[in-house]
Coordinates of C-alpha atoms and ligand atoms in Angstrom, one line a residue:
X862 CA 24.6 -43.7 13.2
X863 CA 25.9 -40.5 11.6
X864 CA 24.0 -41.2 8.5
X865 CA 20.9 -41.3 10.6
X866 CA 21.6 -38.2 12.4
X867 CA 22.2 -36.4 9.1
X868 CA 19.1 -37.6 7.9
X869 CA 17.0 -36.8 10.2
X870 CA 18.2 -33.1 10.6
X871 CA 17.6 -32.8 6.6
X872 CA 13.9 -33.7 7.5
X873 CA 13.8 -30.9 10.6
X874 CA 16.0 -28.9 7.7
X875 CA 13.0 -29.1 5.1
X876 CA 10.3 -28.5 7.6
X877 CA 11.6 -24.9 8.2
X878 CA 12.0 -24.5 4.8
X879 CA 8.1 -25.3 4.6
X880 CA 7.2 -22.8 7.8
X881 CA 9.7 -20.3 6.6
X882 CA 7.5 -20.0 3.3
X883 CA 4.6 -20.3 5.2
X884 CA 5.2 -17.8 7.6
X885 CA 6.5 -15.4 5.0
X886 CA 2.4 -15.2 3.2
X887 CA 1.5 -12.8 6.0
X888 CA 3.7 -9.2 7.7
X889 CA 3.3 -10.6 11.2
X890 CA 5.0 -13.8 11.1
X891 CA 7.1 -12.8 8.5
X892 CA 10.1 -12.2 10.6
X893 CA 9.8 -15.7 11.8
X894 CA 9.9 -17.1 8.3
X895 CA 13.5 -15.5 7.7
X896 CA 14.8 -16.2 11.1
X897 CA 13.3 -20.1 10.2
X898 CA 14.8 -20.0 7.0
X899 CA 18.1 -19.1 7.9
X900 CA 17.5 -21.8 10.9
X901 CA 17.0 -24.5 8.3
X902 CA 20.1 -23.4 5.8
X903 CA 22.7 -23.3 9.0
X904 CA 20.9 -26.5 9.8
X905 CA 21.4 -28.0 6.0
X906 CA 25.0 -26.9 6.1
X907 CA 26.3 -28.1 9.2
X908 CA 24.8 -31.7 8.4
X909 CA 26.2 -31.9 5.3
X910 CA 29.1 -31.3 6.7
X911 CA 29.1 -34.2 9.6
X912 CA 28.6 -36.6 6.2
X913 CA 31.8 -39.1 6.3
X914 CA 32.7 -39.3 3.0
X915 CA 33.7 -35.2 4.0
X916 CA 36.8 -35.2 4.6
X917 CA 38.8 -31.9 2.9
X918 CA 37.1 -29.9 6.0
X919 CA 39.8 -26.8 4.2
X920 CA 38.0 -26.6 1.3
X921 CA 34.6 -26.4 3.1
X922 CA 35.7 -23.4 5.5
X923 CA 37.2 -21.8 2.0
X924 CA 33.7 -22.1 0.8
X925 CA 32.1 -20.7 3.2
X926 CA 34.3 -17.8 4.1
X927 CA 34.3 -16.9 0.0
X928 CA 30.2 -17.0 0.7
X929 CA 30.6 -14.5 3.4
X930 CA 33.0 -12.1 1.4
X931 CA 30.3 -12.1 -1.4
X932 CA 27.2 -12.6 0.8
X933 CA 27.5 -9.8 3.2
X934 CA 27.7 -6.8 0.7
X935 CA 24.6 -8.1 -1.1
X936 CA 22.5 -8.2 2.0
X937 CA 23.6 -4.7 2.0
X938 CA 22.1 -3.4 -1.1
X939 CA 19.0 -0.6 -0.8
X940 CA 15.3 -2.2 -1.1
X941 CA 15.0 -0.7 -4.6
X942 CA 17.8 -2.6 -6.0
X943 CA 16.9 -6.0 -4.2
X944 CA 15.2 -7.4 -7.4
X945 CA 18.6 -7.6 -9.4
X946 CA 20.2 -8.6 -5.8
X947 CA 17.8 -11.5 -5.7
X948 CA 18.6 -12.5 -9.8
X949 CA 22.2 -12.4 -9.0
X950 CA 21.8 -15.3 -6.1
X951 CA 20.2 -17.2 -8.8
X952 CA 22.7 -16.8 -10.8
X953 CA 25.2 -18.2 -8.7
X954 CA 22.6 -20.7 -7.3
X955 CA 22.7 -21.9 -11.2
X956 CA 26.5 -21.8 -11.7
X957 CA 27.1 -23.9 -8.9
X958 CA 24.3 -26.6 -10.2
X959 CA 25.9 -26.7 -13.2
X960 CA 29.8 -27.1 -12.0
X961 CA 28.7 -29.7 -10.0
X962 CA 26.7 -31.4 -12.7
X963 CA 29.8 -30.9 -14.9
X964 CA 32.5 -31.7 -11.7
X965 CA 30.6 -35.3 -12.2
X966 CA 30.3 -36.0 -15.1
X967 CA 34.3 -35.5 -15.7
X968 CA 34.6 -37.8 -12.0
X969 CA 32.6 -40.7 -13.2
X970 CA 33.8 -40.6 -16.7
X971 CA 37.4 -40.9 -14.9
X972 CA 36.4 -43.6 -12.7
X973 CA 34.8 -45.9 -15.4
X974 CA 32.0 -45.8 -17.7
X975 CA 29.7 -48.0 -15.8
X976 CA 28.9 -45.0 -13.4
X977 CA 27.6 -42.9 -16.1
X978 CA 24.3 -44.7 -16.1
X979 CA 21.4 -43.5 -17.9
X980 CA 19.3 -41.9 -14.5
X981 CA 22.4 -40.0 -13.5
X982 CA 23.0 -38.8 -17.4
X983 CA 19.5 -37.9 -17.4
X984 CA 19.8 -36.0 -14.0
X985 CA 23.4 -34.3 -15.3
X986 CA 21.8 -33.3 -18.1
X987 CA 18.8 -31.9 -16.3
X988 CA 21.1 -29.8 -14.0
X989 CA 23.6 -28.5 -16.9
X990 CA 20.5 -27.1 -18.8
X991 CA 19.2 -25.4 -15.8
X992 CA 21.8 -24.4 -14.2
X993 CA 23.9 -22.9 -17.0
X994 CA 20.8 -21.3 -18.7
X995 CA 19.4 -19.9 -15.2
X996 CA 23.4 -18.8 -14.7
X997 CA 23.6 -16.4 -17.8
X998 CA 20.0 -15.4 -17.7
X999 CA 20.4 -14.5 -14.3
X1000 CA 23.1 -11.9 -14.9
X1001 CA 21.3 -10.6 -18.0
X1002 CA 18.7 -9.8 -15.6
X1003 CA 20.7 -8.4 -13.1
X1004 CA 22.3 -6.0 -15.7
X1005 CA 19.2 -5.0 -17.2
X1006 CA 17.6 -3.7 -13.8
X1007 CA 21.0 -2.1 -12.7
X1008 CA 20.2 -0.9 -16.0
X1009 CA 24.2 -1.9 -16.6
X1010 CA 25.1 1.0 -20.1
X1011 CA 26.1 -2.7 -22.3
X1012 CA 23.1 -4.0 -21.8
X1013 CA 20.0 -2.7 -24.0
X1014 CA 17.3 -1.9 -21.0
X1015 CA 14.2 -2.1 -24.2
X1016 CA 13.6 -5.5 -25.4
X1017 CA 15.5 -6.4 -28.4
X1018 CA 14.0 -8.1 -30.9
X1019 CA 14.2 -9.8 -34.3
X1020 CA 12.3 -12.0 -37.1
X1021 CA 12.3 -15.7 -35.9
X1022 CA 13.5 -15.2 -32.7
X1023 CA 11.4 -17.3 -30.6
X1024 CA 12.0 -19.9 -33.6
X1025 CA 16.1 -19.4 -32.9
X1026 CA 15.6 -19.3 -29.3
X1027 CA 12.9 -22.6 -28.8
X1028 CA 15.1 -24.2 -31.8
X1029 CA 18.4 -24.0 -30.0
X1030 CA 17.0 -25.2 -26.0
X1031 CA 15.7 -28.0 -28.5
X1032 CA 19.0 -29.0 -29.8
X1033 CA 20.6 -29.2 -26.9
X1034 CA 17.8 -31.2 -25.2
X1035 CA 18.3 -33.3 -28.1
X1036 CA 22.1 -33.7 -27.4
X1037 CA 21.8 -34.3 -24.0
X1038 CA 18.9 -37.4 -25.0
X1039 CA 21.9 -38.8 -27.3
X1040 CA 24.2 -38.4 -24.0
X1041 CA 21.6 -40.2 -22.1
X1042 CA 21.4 -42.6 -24.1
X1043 CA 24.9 -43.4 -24.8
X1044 CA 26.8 -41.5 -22.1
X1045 CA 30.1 -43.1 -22.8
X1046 CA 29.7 -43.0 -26.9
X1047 CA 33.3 -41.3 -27.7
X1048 CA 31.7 -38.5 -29.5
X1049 CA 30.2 -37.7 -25.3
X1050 CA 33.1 -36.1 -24.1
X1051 CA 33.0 -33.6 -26.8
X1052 CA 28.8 -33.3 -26.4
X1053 CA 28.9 -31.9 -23.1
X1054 CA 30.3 -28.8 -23.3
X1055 CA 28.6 -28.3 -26.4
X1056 CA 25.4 -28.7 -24.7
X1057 CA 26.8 -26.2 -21.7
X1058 CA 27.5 -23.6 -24.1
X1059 CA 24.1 -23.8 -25.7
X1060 CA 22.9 -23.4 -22.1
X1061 CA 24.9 -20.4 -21.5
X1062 CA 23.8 -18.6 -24.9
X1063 CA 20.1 -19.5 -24.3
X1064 CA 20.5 -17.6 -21.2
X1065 CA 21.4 -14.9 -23.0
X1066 CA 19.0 -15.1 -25.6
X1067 CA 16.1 -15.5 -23.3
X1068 CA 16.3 -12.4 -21.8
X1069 CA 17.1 -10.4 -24.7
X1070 CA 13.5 -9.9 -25.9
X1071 CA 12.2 -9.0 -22.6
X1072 CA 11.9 -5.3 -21.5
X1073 CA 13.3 -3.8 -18.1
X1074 CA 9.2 -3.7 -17.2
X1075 CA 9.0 -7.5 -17.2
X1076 CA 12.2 -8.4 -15.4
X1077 CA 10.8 -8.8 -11.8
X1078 CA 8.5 -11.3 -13.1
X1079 CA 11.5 -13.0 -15.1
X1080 CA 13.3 -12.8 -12.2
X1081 CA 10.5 -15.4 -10.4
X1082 CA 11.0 -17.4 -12.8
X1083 CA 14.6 -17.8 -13.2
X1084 CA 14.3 -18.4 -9.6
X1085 CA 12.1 -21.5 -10.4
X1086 CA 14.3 -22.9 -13.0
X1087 CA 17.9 -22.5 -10.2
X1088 CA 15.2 -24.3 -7.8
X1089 CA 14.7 -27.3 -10.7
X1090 CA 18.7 -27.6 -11.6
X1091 CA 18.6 -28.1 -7.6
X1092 CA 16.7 -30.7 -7.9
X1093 CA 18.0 -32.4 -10.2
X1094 CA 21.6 -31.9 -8.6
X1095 CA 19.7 -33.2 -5.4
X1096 CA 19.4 -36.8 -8.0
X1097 CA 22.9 -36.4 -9.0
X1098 CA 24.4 -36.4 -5.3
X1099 CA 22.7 -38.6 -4.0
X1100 CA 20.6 -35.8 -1.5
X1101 CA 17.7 -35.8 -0.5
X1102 CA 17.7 -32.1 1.4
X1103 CA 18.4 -30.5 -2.6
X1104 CA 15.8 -32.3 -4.0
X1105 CA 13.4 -31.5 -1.3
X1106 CA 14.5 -27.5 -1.2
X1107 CA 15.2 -27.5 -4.7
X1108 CA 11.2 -28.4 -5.4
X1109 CA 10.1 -25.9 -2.9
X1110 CA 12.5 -23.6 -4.5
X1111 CA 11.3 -24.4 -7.7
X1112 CA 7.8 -24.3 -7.0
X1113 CA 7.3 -20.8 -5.0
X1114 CA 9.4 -18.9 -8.0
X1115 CA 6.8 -20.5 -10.4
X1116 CA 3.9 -19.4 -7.9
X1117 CA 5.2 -16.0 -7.4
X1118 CA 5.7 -15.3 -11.0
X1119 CA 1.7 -17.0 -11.9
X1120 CA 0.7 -14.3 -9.0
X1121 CA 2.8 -11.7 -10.5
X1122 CA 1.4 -12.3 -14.3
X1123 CA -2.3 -12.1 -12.7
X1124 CA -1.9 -8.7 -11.5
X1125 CA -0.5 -7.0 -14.3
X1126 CA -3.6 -8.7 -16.0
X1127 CA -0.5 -10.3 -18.3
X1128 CA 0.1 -14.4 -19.4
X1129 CA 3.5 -16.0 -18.9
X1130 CA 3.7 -16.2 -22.9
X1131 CA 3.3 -12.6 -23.1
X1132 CA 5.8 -11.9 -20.7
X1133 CA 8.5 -14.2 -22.0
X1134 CA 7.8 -13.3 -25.8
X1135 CA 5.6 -10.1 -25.9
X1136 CA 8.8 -7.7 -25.4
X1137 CA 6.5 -5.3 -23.6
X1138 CA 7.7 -1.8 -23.5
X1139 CA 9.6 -1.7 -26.7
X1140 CA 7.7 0.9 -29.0
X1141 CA 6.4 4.2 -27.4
X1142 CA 3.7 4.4 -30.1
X1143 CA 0.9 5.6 -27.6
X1144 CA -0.3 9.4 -28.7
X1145 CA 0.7 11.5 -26.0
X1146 CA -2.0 12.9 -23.9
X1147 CA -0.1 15.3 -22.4
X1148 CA 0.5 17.1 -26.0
X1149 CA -2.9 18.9 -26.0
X1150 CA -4.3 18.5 -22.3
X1151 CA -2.4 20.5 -19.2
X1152 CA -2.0 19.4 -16.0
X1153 CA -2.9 21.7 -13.0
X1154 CA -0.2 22.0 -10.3
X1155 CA -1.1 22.8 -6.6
X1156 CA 1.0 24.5 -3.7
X1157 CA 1.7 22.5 -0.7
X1158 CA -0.4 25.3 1.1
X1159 CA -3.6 25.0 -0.7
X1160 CA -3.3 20.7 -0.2
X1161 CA -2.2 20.6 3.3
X1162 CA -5.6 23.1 3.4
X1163 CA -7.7 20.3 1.6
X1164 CA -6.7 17.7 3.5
X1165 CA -7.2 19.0 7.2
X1166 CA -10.7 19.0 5.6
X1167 CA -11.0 15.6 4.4
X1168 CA -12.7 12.7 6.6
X1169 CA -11.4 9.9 4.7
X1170 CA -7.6 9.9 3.0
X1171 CA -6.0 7.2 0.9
X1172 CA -2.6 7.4 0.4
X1173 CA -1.7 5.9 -3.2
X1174 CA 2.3 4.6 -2.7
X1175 CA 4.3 3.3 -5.6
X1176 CA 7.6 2.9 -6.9
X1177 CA 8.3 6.5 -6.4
X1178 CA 7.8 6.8 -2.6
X1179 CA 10.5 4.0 -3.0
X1180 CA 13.2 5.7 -4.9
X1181 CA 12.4 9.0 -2.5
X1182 CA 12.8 7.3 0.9
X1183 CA 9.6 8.8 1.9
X1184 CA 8.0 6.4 3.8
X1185 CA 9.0 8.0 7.1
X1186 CA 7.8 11.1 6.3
X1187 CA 4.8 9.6 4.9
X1188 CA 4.7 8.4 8.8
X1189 CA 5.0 11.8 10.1
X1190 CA 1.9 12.9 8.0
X1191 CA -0.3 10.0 8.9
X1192 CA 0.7 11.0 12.6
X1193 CA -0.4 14.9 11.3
X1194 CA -3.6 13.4 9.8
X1195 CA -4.5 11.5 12.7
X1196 CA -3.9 13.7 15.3
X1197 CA -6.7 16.0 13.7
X1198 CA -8.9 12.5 13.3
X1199 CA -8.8 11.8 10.0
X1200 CA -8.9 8.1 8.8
X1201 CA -6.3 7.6 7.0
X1202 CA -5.9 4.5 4.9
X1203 CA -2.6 2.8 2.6
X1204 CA -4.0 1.4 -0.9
X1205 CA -1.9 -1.0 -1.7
X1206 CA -1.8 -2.8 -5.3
X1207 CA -0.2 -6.4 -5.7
X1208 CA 2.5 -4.9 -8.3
X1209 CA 3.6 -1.3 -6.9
X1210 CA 6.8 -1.0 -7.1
X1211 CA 9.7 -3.1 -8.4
X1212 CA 8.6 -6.3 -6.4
X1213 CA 5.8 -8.2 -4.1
X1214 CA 5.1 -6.4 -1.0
X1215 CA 7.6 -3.7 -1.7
X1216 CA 5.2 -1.0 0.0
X1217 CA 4.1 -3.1 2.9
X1218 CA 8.0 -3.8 3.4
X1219 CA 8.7 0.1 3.1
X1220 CA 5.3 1.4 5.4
X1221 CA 6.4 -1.5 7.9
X1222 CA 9.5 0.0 8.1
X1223 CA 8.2 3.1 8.6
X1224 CA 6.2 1.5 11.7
X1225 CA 2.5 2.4 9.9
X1226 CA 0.0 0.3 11.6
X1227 CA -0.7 -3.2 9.3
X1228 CA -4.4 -2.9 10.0
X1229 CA -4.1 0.6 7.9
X1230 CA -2.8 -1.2 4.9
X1231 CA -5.6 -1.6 3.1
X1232 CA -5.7 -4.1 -0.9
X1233 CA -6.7 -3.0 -3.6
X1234 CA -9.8 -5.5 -3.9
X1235 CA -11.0 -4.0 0.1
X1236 CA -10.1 -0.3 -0.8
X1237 CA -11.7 -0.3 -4.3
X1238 CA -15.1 -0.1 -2.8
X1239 CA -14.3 2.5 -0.7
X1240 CA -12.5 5.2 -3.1
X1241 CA -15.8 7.4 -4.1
X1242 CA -16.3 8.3 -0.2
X1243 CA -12.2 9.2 -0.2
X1244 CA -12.1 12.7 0.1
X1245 CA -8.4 12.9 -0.5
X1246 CA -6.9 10.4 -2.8
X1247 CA -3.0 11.0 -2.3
X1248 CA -0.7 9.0 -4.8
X1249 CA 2.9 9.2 -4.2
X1250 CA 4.9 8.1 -6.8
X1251 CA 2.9 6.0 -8.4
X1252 CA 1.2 6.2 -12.0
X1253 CA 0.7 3.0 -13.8
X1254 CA -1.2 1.5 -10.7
X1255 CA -3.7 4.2 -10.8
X1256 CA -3.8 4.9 -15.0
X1257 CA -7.7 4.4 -15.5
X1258 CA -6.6 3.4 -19.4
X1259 CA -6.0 -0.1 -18.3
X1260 CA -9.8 -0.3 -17.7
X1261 CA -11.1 0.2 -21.2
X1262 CA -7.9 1.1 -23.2
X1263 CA -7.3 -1.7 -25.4
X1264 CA -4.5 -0.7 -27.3
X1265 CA -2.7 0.4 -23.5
X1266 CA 0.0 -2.0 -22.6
X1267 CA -1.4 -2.1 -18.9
X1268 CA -4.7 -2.6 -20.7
X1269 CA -6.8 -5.2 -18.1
X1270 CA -4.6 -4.6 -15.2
X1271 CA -6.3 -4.0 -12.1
X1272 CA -5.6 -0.3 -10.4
X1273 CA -6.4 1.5 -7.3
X1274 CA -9.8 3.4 -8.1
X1275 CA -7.3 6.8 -7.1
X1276 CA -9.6 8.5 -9.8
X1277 CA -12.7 8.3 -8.7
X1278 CA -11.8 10.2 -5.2
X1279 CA -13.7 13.5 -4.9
X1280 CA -9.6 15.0 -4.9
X1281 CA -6.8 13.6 -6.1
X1282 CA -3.3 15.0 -5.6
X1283 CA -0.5 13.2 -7.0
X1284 CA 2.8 13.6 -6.2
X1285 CA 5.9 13.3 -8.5
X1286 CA 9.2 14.9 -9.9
X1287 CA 8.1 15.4 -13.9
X1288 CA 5.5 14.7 -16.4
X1289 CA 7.8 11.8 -17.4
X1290 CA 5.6 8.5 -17.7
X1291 CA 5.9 5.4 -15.1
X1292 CA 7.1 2.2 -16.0
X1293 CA 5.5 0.5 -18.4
X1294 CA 6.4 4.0 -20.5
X1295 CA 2.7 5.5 -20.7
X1296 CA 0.7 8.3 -20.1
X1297 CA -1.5 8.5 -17.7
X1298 CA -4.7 10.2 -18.1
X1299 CA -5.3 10.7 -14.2
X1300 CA -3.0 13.9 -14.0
X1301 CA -4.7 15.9 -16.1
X1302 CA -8.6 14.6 -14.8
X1303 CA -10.3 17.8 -13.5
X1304 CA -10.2 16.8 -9.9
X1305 CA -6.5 16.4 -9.9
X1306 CA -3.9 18.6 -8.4
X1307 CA -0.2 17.8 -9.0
X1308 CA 2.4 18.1 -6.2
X1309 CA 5.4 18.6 -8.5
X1310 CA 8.6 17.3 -6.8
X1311 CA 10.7 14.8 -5.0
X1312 CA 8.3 12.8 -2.8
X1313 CA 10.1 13.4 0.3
X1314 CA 10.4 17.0 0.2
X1315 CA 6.9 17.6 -1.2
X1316 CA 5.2 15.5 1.9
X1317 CA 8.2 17.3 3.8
X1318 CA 6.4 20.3 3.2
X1319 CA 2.9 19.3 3.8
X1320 CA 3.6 18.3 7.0
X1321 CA 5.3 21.7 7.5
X1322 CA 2.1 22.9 6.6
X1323 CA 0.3 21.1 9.3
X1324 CA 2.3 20.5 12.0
X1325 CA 2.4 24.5 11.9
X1326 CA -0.9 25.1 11.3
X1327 CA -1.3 22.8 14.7
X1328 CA 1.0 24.9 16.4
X1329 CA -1.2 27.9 16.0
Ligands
LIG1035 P1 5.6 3.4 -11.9 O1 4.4 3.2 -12.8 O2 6.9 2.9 -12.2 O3 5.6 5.0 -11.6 C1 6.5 5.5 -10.6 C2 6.4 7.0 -10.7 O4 7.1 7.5 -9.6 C3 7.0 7.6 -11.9 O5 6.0 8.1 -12.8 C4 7.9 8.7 -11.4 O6 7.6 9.9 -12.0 C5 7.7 8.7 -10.0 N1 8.9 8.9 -9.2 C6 10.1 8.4 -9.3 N2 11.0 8.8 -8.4 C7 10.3 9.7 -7.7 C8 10.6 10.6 -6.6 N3 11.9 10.6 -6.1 N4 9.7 11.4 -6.0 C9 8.5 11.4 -6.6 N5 8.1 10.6 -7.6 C10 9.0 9.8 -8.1 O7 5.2 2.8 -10.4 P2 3.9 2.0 -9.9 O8 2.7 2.9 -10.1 O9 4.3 1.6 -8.5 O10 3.8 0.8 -10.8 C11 4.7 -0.3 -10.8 C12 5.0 -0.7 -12.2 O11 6.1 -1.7 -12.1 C13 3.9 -1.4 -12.9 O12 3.9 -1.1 -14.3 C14 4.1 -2.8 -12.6 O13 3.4 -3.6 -13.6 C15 5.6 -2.9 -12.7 N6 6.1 -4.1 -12.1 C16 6.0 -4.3 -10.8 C17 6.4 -5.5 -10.2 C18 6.2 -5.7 -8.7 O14 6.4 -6.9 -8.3 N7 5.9 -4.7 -7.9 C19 6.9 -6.5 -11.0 C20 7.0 -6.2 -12.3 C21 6.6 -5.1 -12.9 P3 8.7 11.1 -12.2 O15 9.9 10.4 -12.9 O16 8.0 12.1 -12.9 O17 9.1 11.5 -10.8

């Protein structure tokens, strides 16, 4: 009877897994999704739980208060930093696959050889892999976006790496065919954690060659192999719930990551071996052509003039906090009936719908939040075109630069506004570590500062110049 009950709330489990996704595709329901999500995991646990064959209830409370002690500060990180949050659950999401796969391996070998057969090898094997590799690539991750000092931030690289790299995964998937197929050989015991410490360095190694620039999109797909090692420790316990979550798991990182790769115009092989953003061996526009700075006072004069302003946000309005101020100079803009539009571009920022996450936040209408596909269109009747914090999503060298490492990613049109002011702290280049040729166009005017003060001050500007 239990049994049944348990199995029936894993099937109501995974069908809030699959709304929870669904729900997440679009702002509105997105709330939903969590709330289902979270719904589904309580749901997971506490059926688990009612299993019979659970009987050390101490060690599941233990569990679960240590996952509260480590949970709670992580949900507590800021947004910017919630890519390297989100690689650091995968890495724990790995390390447990793989301390189970390994916890079972030792149990069956203790309890007699003819429980080691060749599916549940297969299915150990699967998870250790995964879930050891996904473990220590994981924390690489992490580190490289917290931009930790020990961990080179540039891609390192050397001759034959993808040779050492593909030759070593392939040595240990060779090891753990020989455990499959004679899992209680006596050279097995001393296979396996040769195999996991293959796993652990091929983590390492993995990440190595890839820049700082490419580690979101890493991180997608890290998040896809955690999802397979659950699945595969879904085979190895017996459970159908982890195999179920463990695919959808599995399947969304993948998805997210194919999405990601699109809009940066960029293939999976190129992220995982190109090491983008190693070599700064662009020239440097900014050598022989100036830019022109602009006073808040003469742009807040522009853009009471304009009809038509899109606002460009990227990763700096991020790292500034200024999406609430942003807010207060839509609410300036609006008031004097302007139409005021948000461009947004699939990649700005540090992760998917970073600035629809930040302008939601900052309570800015949905139905202003225009893509960059709809907005393109649009941008030669913009008046204003203002980009805050953002530069590769608006460098016009990835249309026709071939040599640029953005080269064939889509941008925001930003340049071909009638005005363009564009907001940031230095002449420093964005991420992918190039110049960009839109500051120093003819119709651009630089705001030079931090992106909350500077629209701080524009809406000085106008909220006094409405006071008059
Ligand atoms: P970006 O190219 O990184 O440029 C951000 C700009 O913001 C910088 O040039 C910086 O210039 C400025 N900035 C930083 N802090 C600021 C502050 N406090 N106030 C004002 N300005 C500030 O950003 P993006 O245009 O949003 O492009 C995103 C990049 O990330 C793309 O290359 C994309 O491929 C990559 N990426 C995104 C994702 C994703 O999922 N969103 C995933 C992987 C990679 P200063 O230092 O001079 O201020």
């Amino acid at each position: 009877m239990m049994q049944a009950v348990v199995q029936l709330a894993y099937v109501v489990a995974t069908a809030l897994f699959v709304f929870a996704l669904h729900w997440m595709n679009d702002p509105k329901t997105a709330r939903r999704g969590v709330h289902a999500g979270i719904a589904a995991m309580v749901l997971a646990v506490l059926a688990t739980w009612g299993l019979p064959e659970i009987v050390h209830h101490g060690w599941i409370i233990g569990a679960i208060a240590l996952g509260f002690v480590v949970g709670v500060p992580l949900s507590r990180v800021p947004l910017t930093a919630v890519p390297q949050r989100t690689a650091l659950s995968h890495a724990f999401g790995g390390l447990a696959a793989g301390l189970v796969g390994t916890a079972k391996y030792y149990l069956w070998l203790g309890e007699g050889p003819e429980n080691l057969t060749s599916f549940r090898m297969l299915a150990i094997v699967a998870e250790i892999i995964l879930g050891y590799l996904t473990f220590t690539g994981s924390l690489m991750a992490a580190g490289k976006l917290q931009e930790i000092k020990l961990i080179p931030q540039r891609p390192v690289t050397y001759p034959g790496q993808n040779i050492i790299n593909i030759g070593l995964l392939g040595v240990a998937g060779a090891m753990g065919v020989a455990l499959v197929v004679s899992p209680t050989a006596s050279w097995a015991a001393i296979l396996f954690p040769v195999i996991i410490g293959l796993a652990l360095l091929f983590g390492v190694l993995l990440i190595i060659p890839i820049g700082g620039a490419d580690m979101p999109t890493v991180i997608a797909i890290l998040n896809s192999y955690a999802g397979l090692s659950a699945v595969a420790m879904g085979f190895v316990l017996d459970n159908k719930l982890l195999i179920t979550a463990g695919a959808l798991d599995g399947s969304s990182g993948l998805i997210l990551a194919i999405i990601m790769c699109k809009a940066m115009n960029r293939s999976f092989t190129n992220v995982l071996f190109g090491a983008f953003g190693q070599v700064q061996q662009q020239k440097l526009i900014g050598e022989q052509k100036t830019y022109k700075a602009e006073a808040p006072e003469g742009a807040a004069q522009v853009l009471e003039q304009a009809n038509l302003v899109v606002v460009v946000p990227g990763y700096g309005m991020a790292v500034a906090q200024a999406q609430h101020k942003v807010r207060e100079l839509y609410d300036q803009l609006k008031k004097r009936g302007i139409t005021v539009k948000f461009a947004i571009h699939p990649v700005a920022g540090r992760m998917p719908g970073h600035m629809n996450v930040l302008l939601a936040e900052a309570d800015i209408p949905y139905t202003d939040l225009v893509a960059m596909e709809e907005i393109n269109p649009d941008m030669p009747q913009c008046d204003v075109a203002l980009v805050v914090g953002a530069n590769d999503v608006v460098n016009p060298a990835a249309r026709y630069d071939k040599a640029s490492p953005i080269y064939g990613m889509p941008i925001i049109d930003a340049d071909k506004a009638r005005t363009i002011f564009a907001i940031k702290r230095s002449k420093n280049p964005g991420f992918a570590g190039i110049d960009n040729e839109l500051y120093f166009a003819d119709h651009t005017w630089m705001l030079f500062g931090d992106a909350k003060n500077v629209i701080g001050d524009l809406v000085k500007q106008l909220s006094g110049a409405s006071g008059h």
